[in-house]
Short mmCIF file of C-alpha atoms in Angstrom, two decimals:
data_model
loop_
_atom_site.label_atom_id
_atom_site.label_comp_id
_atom_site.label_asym_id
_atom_site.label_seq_id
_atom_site.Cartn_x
_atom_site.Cartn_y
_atom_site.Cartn_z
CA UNK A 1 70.61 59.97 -36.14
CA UNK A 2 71.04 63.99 -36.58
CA UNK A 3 75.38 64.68 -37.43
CA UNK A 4 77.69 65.52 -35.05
CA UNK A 5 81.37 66.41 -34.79
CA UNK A 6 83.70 63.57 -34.82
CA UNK A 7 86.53 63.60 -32.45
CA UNK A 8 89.24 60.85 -32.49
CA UNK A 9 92.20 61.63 -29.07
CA UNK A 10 94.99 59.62 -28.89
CA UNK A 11 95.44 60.58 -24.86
CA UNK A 12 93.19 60.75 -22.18
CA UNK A 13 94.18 64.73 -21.94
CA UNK A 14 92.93 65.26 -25.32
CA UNK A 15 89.58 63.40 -24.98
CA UNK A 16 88.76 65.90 -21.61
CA UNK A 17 90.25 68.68 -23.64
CA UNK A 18 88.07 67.66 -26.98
CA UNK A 19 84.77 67.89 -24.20
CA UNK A 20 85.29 71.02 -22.93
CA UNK A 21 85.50 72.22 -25.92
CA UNK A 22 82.21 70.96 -27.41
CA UNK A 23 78.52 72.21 -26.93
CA UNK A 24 76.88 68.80 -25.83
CA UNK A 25 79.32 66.24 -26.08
CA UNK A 26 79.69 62.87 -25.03
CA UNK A 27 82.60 60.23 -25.00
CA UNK A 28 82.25 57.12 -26.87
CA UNK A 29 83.54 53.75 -26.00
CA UNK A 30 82.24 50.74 -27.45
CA UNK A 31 79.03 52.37 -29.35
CA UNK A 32 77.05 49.41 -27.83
CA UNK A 33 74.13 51.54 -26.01
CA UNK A 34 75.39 54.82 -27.35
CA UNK A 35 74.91 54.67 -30.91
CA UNK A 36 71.16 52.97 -30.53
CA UNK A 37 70.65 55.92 -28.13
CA UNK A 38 71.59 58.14 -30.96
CA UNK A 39 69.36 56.50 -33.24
CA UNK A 40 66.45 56.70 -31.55
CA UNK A 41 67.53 60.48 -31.03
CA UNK A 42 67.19 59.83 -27.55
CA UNK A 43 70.72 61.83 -27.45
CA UNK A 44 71.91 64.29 -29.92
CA UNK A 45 75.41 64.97 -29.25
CA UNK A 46 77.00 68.16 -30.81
CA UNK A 47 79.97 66.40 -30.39
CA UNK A 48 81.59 62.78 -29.81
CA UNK A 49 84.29 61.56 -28.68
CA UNK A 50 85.53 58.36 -29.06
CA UNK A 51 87.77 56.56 -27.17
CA UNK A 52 89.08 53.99 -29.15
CA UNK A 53 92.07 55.13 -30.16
CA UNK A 54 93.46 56.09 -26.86
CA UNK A 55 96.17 52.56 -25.83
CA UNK A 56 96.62 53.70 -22.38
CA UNK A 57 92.43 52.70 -21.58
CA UNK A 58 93.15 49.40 -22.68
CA UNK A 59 94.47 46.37 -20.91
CA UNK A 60 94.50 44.19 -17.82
CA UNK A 61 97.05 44.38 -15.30
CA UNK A 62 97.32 42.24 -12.22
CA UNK A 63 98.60 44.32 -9.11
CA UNK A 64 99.06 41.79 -5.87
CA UNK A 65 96.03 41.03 -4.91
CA UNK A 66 93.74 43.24 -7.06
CA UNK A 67 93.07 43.36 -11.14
CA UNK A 68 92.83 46.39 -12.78
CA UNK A 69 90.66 46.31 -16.04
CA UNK A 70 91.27 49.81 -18.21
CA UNK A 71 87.80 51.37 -19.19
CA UNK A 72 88.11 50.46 -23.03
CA UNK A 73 89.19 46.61 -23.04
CA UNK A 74 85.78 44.69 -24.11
CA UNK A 75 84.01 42.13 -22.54
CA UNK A 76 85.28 39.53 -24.80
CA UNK A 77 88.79 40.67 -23.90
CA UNK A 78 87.36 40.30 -19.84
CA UNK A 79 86.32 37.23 -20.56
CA UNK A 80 88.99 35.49 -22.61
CA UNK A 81 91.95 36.80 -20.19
CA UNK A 82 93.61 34.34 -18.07
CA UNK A 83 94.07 36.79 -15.70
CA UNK A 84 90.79 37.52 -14.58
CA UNK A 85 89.62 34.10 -14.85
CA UNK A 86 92.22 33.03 -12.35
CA UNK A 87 91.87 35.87 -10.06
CA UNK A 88 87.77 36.94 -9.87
CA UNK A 89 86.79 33.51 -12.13
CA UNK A 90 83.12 34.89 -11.50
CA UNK A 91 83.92 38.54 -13.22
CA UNK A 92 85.12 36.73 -16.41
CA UNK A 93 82.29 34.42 -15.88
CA UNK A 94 80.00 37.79 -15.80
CA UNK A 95 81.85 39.41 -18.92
CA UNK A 96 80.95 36.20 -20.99
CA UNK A 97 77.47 36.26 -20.68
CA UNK A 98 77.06 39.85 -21.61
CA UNK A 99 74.71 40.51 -24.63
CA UNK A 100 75.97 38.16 -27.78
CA UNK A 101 79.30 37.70 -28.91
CA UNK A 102 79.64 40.63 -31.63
CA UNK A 103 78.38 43.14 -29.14
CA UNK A 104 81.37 41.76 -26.71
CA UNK A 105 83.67 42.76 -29.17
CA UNK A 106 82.66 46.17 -28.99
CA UNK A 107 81.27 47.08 -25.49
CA UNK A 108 83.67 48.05 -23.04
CA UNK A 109 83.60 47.55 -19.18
CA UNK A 110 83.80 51.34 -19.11
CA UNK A 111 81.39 51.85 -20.97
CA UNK A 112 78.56 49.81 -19.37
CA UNK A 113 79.82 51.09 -15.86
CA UNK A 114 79.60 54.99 -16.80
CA UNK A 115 76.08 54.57 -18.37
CA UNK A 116 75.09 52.84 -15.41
CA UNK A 117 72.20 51.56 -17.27
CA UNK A 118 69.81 49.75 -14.20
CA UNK A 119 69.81 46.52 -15.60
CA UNK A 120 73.53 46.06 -16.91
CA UNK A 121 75.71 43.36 -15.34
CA UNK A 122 78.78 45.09 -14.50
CA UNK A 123 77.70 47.76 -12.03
CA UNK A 124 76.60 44.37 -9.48
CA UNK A 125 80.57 43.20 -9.96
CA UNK A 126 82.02 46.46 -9.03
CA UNK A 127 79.43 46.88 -6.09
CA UNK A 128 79.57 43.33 -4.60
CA UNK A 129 83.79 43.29 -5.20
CA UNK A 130 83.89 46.59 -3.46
CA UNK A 131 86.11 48.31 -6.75
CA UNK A 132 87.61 51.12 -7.24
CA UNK A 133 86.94 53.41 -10.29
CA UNK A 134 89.78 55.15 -11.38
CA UNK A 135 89.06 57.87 -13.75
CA UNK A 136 90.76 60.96 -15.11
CA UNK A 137 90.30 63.04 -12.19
CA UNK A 138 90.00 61.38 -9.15
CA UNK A 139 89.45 57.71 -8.00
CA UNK A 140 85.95 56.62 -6.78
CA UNK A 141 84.66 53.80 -4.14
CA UNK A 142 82.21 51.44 -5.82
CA UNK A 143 79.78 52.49 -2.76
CA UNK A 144 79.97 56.28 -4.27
CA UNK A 145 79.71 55.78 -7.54
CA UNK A 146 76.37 54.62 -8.99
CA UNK A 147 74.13 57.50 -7.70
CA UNK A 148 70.60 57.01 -9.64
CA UNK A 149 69.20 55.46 -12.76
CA UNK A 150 71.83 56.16 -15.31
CA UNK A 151 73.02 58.22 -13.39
CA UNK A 152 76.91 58.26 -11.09
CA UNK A 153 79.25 60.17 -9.92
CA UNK A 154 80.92 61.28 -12.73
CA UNK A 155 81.05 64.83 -13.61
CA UNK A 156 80.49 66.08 -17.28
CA UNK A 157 84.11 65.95 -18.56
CA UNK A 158 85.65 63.09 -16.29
CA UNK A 159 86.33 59.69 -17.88
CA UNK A 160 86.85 56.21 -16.17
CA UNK A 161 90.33 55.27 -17.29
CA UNK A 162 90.30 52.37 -15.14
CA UNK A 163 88.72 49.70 -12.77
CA UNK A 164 90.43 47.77 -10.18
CA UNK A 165 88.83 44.84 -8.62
CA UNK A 166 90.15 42.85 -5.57
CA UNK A 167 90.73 39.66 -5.56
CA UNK A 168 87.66 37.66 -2.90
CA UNK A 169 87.99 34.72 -1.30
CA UNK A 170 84.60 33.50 -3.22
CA UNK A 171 82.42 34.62 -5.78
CA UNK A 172 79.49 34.29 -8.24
CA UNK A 173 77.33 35.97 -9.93
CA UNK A 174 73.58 34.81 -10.95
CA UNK A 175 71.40 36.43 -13.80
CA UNK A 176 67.52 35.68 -14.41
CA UNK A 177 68.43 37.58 -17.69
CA UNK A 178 65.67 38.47 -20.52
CA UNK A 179 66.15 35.74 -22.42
CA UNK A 180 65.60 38.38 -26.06
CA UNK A 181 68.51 40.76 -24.89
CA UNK A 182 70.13 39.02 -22.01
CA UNK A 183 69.93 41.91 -19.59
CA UNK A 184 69.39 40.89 -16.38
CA UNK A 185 65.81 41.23 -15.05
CA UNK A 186 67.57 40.71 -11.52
CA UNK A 187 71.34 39.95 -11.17
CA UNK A 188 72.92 39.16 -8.01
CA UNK A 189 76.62 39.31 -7.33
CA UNK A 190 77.91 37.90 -3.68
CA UNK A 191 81.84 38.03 -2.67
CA UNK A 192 83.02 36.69 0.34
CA UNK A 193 86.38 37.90 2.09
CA UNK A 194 87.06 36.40 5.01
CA UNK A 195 83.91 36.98 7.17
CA UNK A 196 83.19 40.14 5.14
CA UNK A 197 80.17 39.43 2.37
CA UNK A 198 79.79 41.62 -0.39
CA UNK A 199 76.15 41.52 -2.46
CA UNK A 200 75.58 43.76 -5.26
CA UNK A 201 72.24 43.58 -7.05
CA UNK A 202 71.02 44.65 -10.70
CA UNK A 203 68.26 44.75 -12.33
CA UNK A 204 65.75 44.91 -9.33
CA UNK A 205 65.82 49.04 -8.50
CA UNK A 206 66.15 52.45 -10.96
CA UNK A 207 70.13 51.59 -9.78
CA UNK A 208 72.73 48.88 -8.99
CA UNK A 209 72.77 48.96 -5.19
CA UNK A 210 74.22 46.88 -2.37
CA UNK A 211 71.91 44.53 -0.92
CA UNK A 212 72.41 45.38 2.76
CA UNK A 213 69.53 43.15 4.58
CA UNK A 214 71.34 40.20 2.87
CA UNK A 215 74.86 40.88 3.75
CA UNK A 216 73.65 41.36 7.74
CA UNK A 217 72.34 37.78 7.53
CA UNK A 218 74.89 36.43 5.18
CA UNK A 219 78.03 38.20 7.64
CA UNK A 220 76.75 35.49 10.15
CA UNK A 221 75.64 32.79 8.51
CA UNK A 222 76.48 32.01 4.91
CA UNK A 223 74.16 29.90 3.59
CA UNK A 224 70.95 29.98 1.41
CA UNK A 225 68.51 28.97 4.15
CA UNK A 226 69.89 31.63 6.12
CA UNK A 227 68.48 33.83 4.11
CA UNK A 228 64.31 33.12 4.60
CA UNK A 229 63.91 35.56 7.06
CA UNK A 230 65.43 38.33 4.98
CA UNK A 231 62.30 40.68 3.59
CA UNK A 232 62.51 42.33 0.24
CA UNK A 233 60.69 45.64 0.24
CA UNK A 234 58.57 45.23 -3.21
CA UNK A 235 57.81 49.06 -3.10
CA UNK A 236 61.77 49.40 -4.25
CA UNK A 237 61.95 47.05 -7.18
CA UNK A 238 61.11 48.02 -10.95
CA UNK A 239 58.15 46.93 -12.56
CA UNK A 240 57.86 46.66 -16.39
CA UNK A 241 56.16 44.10 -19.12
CA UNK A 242 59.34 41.27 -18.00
CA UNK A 243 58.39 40.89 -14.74
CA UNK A 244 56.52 42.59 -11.85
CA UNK A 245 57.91 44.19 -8.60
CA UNK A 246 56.37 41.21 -6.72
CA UNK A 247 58.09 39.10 -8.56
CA UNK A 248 61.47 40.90 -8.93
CA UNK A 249 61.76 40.83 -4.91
CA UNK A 250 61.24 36.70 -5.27
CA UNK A 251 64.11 36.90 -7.89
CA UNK A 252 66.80 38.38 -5.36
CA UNK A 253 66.51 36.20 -3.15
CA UNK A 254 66.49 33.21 -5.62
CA UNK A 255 69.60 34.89 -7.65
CA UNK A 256 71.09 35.01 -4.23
CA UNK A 257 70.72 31.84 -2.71
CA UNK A 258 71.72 30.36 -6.04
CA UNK A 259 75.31 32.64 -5.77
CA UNK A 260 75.90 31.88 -2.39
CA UNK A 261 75.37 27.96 -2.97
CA UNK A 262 77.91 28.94 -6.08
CA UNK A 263 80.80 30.78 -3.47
CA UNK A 264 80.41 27.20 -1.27
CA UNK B 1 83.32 65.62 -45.40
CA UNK B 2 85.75 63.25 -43.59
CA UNK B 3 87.60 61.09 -46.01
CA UNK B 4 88.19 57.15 -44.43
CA UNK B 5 90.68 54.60 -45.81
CA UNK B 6 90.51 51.19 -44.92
CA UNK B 7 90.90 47.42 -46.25
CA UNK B 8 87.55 45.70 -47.30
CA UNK B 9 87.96 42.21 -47.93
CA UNK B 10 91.80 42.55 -48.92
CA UNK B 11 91.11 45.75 -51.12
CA UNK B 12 92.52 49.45 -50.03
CA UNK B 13 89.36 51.75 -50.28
CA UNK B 14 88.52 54.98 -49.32
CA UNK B 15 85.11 57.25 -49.13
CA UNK B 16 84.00 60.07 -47.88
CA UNK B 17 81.55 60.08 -45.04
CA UNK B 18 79.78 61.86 -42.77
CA UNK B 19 80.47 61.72 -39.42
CA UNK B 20 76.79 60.16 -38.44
CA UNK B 21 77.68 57.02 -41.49
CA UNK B 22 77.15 53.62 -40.05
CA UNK B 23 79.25 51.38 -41.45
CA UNK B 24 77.11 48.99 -42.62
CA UNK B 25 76.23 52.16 -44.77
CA UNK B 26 79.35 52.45 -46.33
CA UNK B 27 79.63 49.21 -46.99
CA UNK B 28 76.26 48.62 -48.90
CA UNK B 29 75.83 52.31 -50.35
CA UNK B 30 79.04 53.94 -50.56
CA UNK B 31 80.73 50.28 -51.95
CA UNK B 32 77.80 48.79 -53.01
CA UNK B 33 78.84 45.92 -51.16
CA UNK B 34 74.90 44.77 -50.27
CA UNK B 35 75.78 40.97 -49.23
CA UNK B 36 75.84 42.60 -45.70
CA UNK B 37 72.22 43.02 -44.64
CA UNK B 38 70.33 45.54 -42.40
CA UNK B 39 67.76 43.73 -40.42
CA UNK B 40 66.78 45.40 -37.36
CA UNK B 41 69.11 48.23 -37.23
CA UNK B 42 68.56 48.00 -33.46
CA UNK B 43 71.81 45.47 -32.97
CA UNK B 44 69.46 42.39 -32.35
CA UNK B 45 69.38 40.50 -35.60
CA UNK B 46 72.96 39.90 -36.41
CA UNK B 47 72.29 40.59 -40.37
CA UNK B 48 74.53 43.14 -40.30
CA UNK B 49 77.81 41.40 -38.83
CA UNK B 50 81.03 41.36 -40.35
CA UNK B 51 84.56 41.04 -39.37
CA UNK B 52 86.53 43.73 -38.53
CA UNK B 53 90.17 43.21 -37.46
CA UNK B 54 89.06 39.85 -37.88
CA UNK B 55 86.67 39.72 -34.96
CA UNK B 56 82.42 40.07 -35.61
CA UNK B 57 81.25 43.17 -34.94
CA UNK B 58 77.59 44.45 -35.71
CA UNK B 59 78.01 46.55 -38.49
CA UNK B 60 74.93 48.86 -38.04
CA UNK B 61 75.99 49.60 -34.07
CA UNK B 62 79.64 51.18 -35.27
CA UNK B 63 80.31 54.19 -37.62
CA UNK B 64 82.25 54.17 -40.31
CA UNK B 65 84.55 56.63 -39.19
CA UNK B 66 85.37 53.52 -36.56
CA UNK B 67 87.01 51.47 -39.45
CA UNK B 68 89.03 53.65 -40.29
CA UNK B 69 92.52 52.10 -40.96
CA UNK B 70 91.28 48.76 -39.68
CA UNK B 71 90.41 45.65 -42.29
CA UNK B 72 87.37 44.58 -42.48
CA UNK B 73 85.50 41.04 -44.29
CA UNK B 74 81.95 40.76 -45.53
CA UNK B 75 80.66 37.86 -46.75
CA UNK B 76 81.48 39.07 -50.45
CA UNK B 77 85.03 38.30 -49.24
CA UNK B 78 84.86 34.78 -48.62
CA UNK B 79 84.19 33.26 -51.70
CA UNK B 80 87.43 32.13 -54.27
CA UNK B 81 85.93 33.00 -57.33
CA UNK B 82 83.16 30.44 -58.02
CA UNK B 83 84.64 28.04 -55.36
CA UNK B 84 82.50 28.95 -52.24
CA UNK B 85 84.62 29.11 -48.68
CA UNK B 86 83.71 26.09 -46.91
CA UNK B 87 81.67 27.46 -44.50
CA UNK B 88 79.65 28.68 -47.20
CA UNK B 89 79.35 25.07 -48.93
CA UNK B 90 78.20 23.49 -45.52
CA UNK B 91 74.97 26.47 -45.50
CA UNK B 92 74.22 24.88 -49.13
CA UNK B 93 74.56 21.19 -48.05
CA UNK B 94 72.75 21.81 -45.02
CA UNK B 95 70.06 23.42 -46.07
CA UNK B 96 70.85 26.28 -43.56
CA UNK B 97 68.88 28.68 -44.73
CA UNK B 98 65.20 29.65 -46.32
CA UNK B 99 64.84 32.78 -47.57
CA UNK B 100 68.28 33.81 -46.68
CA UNK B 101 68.12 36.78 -45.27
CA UNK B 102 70.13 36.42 -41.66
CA UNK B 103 72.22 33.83 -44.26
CA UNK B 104 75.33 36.89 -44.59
CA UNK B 105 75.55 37.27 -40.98
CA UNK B 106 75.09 33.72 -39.97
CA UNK B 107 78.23 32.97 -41.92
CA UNK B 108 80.33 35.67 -40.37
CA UNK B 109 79.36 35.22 -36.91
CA UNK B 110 80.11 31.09 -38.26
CA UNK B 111 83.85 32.16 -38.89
CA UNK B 112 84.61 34.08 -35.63
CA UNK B 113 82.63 30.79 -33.35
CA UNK B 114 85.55 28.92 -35.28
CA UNK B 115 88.23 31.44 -34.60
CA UNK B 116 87.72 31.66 -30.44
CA UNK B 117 86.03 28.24 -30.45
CA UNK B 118 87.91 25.44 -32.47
CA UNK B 119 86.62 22.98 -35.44
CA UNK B 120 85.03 20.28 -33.55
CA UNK B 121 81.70 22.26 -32.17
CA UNK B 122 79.12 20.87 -29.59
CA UNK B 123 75.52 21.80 -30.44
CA UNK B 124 75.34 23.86 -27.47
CA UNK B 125 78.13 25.44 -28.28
CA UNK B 126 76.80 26.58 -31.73
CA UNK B 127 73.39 27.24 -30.57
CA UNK B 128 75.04 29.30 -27.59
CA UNK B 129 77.42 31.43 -29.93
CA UNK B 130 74.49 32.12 -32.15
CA UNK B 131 72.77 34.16 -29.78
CA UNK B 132 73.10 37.75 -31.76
CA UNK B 133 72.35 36.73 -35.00
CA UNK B 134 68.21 35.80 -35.53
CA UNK B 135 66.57 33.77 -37.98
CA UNK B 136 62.69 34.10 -38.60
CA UNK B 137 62.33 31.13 -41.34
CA UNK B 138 64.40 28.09 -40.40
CA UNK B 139 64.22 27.30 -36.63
CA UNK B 140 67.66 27.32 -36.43
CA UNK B 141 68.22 23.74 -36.82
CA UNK B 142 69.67 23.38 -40.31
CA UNK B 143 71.85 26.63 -39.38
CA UNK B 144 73.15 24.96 -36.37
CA UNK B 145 73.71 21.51 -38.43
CA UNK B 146 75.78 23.57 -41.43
CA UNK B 147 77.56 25.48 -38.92
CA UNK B 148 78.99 22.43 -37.38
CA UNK B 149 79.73 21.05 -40.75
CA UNK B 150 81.39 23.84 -42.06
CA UNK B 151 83.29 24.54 -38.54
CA UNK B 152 84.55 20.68 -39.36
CA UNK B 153 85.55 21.19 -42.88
CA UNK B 154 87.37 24.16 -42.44
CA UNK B 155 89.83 22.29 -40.00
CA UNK B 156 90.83 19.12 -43.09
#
């Protein structure tokens, strides 16, 4: 990978402070998907800046009836709290089965949701929970934030300093991941709160996207056969060497009759 | 260039790096510490891991300048002299390995199943946990079989 300036903040002012300064720059968190990118000089940062060392990103705090998960605490940490398990048990469940367990040291939850990469697990959770993404400017509806392939609503020198998740009656979350790097080839997250049902799907499109035909059939009757009727427009779903777009638009509904039976 | 001190396997060192050094870099050029393996370089393989703050971490997907001030253990670290660490021993009894290659990183990722994970390890369990770290010669069998052993004798 080419060199770069290395910045190191200790606050979330000096990170934004540390990019506007720079050419190009980019934050860091866990390294997971930006140093390969680097690598492959896919990106060529004049400038990055890593996150690490900032305390305030880390952490999970539990606020009534919602969790907030800072941007830098790893998925290991997501998985492994006690917290999450016993408020969103299918979020830690998620976190677990990210990648393998030395990348889940590293990779961050903010991470994964600001690269918004269209086959990461996270951006389903915060769709299908209906989050909130706190960052250093503003905070951001889950429906508003994942705008294209790797692409959201973050501008150039705003960082997610937070997530906060509410807590749903029921919830699961089912991968058909690639078995060689465990991304999901379709993921489907369903949450159910009161009558309201939540289903955020990854994988399938360019980008992490509610899956409204199956919430309108799910809101009135929440069950797997329910959901035979629903059509999958194959004209919308990726295509690549893992599976085709035929077969991706099986896979949702599969993934999602296998969560809902999961939330029963 | 930017100077780094940190703990490798119980010793203070320092180096200077560039800003772009992977750490598996500096561990195998800059320390000549070349039990820690590059496989892939793509952060598939698991060759590469180590532990840092005593948690396994892939060391050709962090830089260097990332360790800096933290502690980190490579496989040259485990060993008490001649008397290998037990997890060690259990690869050798086992047969755990062929040509020993993914061996390094087998053994670290070995230690930090143990840490989160407990002594008495389920096969599915093992073979679960080993999902970063790839082996090309053995199958995984014998790996899974010393791994289990080892996880075992490190708890007597």
């Amino acid at each position: 990978m080419y060199d770069f300036s290395y910045h190191n903040p200790d606050s979330v002012a000096g990170a934004v402070s540390a990019m506007n300064k720079a050419e190009d720059g980019k934050f860091v968190a866990g390294g997971q998907t930006m140093l390969p990118t680097m690598k492959h000089r896919l990106a060529s940062p004049s400038d990055i800046i890593v996150l690490g060392g900032i305390a305030e990103l880390s952490g999970i705090t539990v606020d009534g009836d919602s969790i907030s998960i800072g941007a830098m605490t790893t998925h290991a940490e997501v998985a492994a709290s006690s917290d999450v398990q016993a408020m969103i048990p299918a979020l830690a469940a998620l976190a677990a089965n990210i990648g393998d367990p030395a990348v889940r040291n590293c990779g961050t939850i903010g991470g994964s949701v600001a690269n918004n990469d269209p086959a990461a697990d996270y951006p389903a959770a915060v769709i299908a929970l209906g989050a909130t993404v706190k960052t250093s400017k503003r905070e951001i509806s889950a429906d508003d934030f994942f705008t294209g392939m790797f692409e959201t609503a973050l501008e150039e020198d705003e960082l997610i300093t937070a997530i906060s998740f509410p807590k749903a009656d029921a919830a699961a979350y089912m991968k058909f991941e690639n078995p060689a790097s465990r991304y999901a080839i379709v993921g489907v997250f369903v949450a159910k709160t009161g009558d309201d049902v939540r289903v955020g799907i990854t994988g399938a499109t360019p980008c992490a996207h509610r899956g409204m035909r199956l919430e309108g059939v799910l809101n009135s009757n929440f069950s797997g056969d329910a959901l035979e009727s629903v059509e999958i427009p194959v004209d919308k779903m990726n295509a690549d060497i893992h599976a085709s777009a035929e077969y991706r638009a099986h896979l949702v509904k599969v993934m999602t009759r296998r969560a809902v039976a999961a939330c029963s | 260039m930017p100077v780094i001190n940190l703990r490798v396997n119980g010793n203070p060192v320092s180096g200077e790096v560039e800003a772009r050094t992977l750490l598996v870099q500096f561990l195998r050029d800059n320390l000549r510490l070349t039990g820690t393996h590059v496989g892939c370089d793509t952060s598939q393989c698991g060759a590469c891991v180590v532990l840092m703050d005593g948690k396994s971490v892939k060391s050709c997907t962090m830089l260097a300048m990332m360790a800096d001030d933290c502690d980190v253990t490579t496989i040259e670290g485990l060993a008490n002299g001649s008397e290998l660490h037990r997890m060690q021993q259990a690869f050798m009894d086992n047969h755990g390995l062929q040509c020993g290659f993914c061996t390094p990183g087998m053994i670290m990722s070995a230690l930090d199943i143990v840490e989160r994970n407990g002594n008495d390890l389920d096969e599915a369990t093992i073979r679960r946990e080993l999902t970063g770290n790839i082996c090309r010669c053995t199958g995984y069998h014998n790996i899974v079989k010393a791994v289990k052993a080892g996880a075992k004798a490190m708890g007597d």
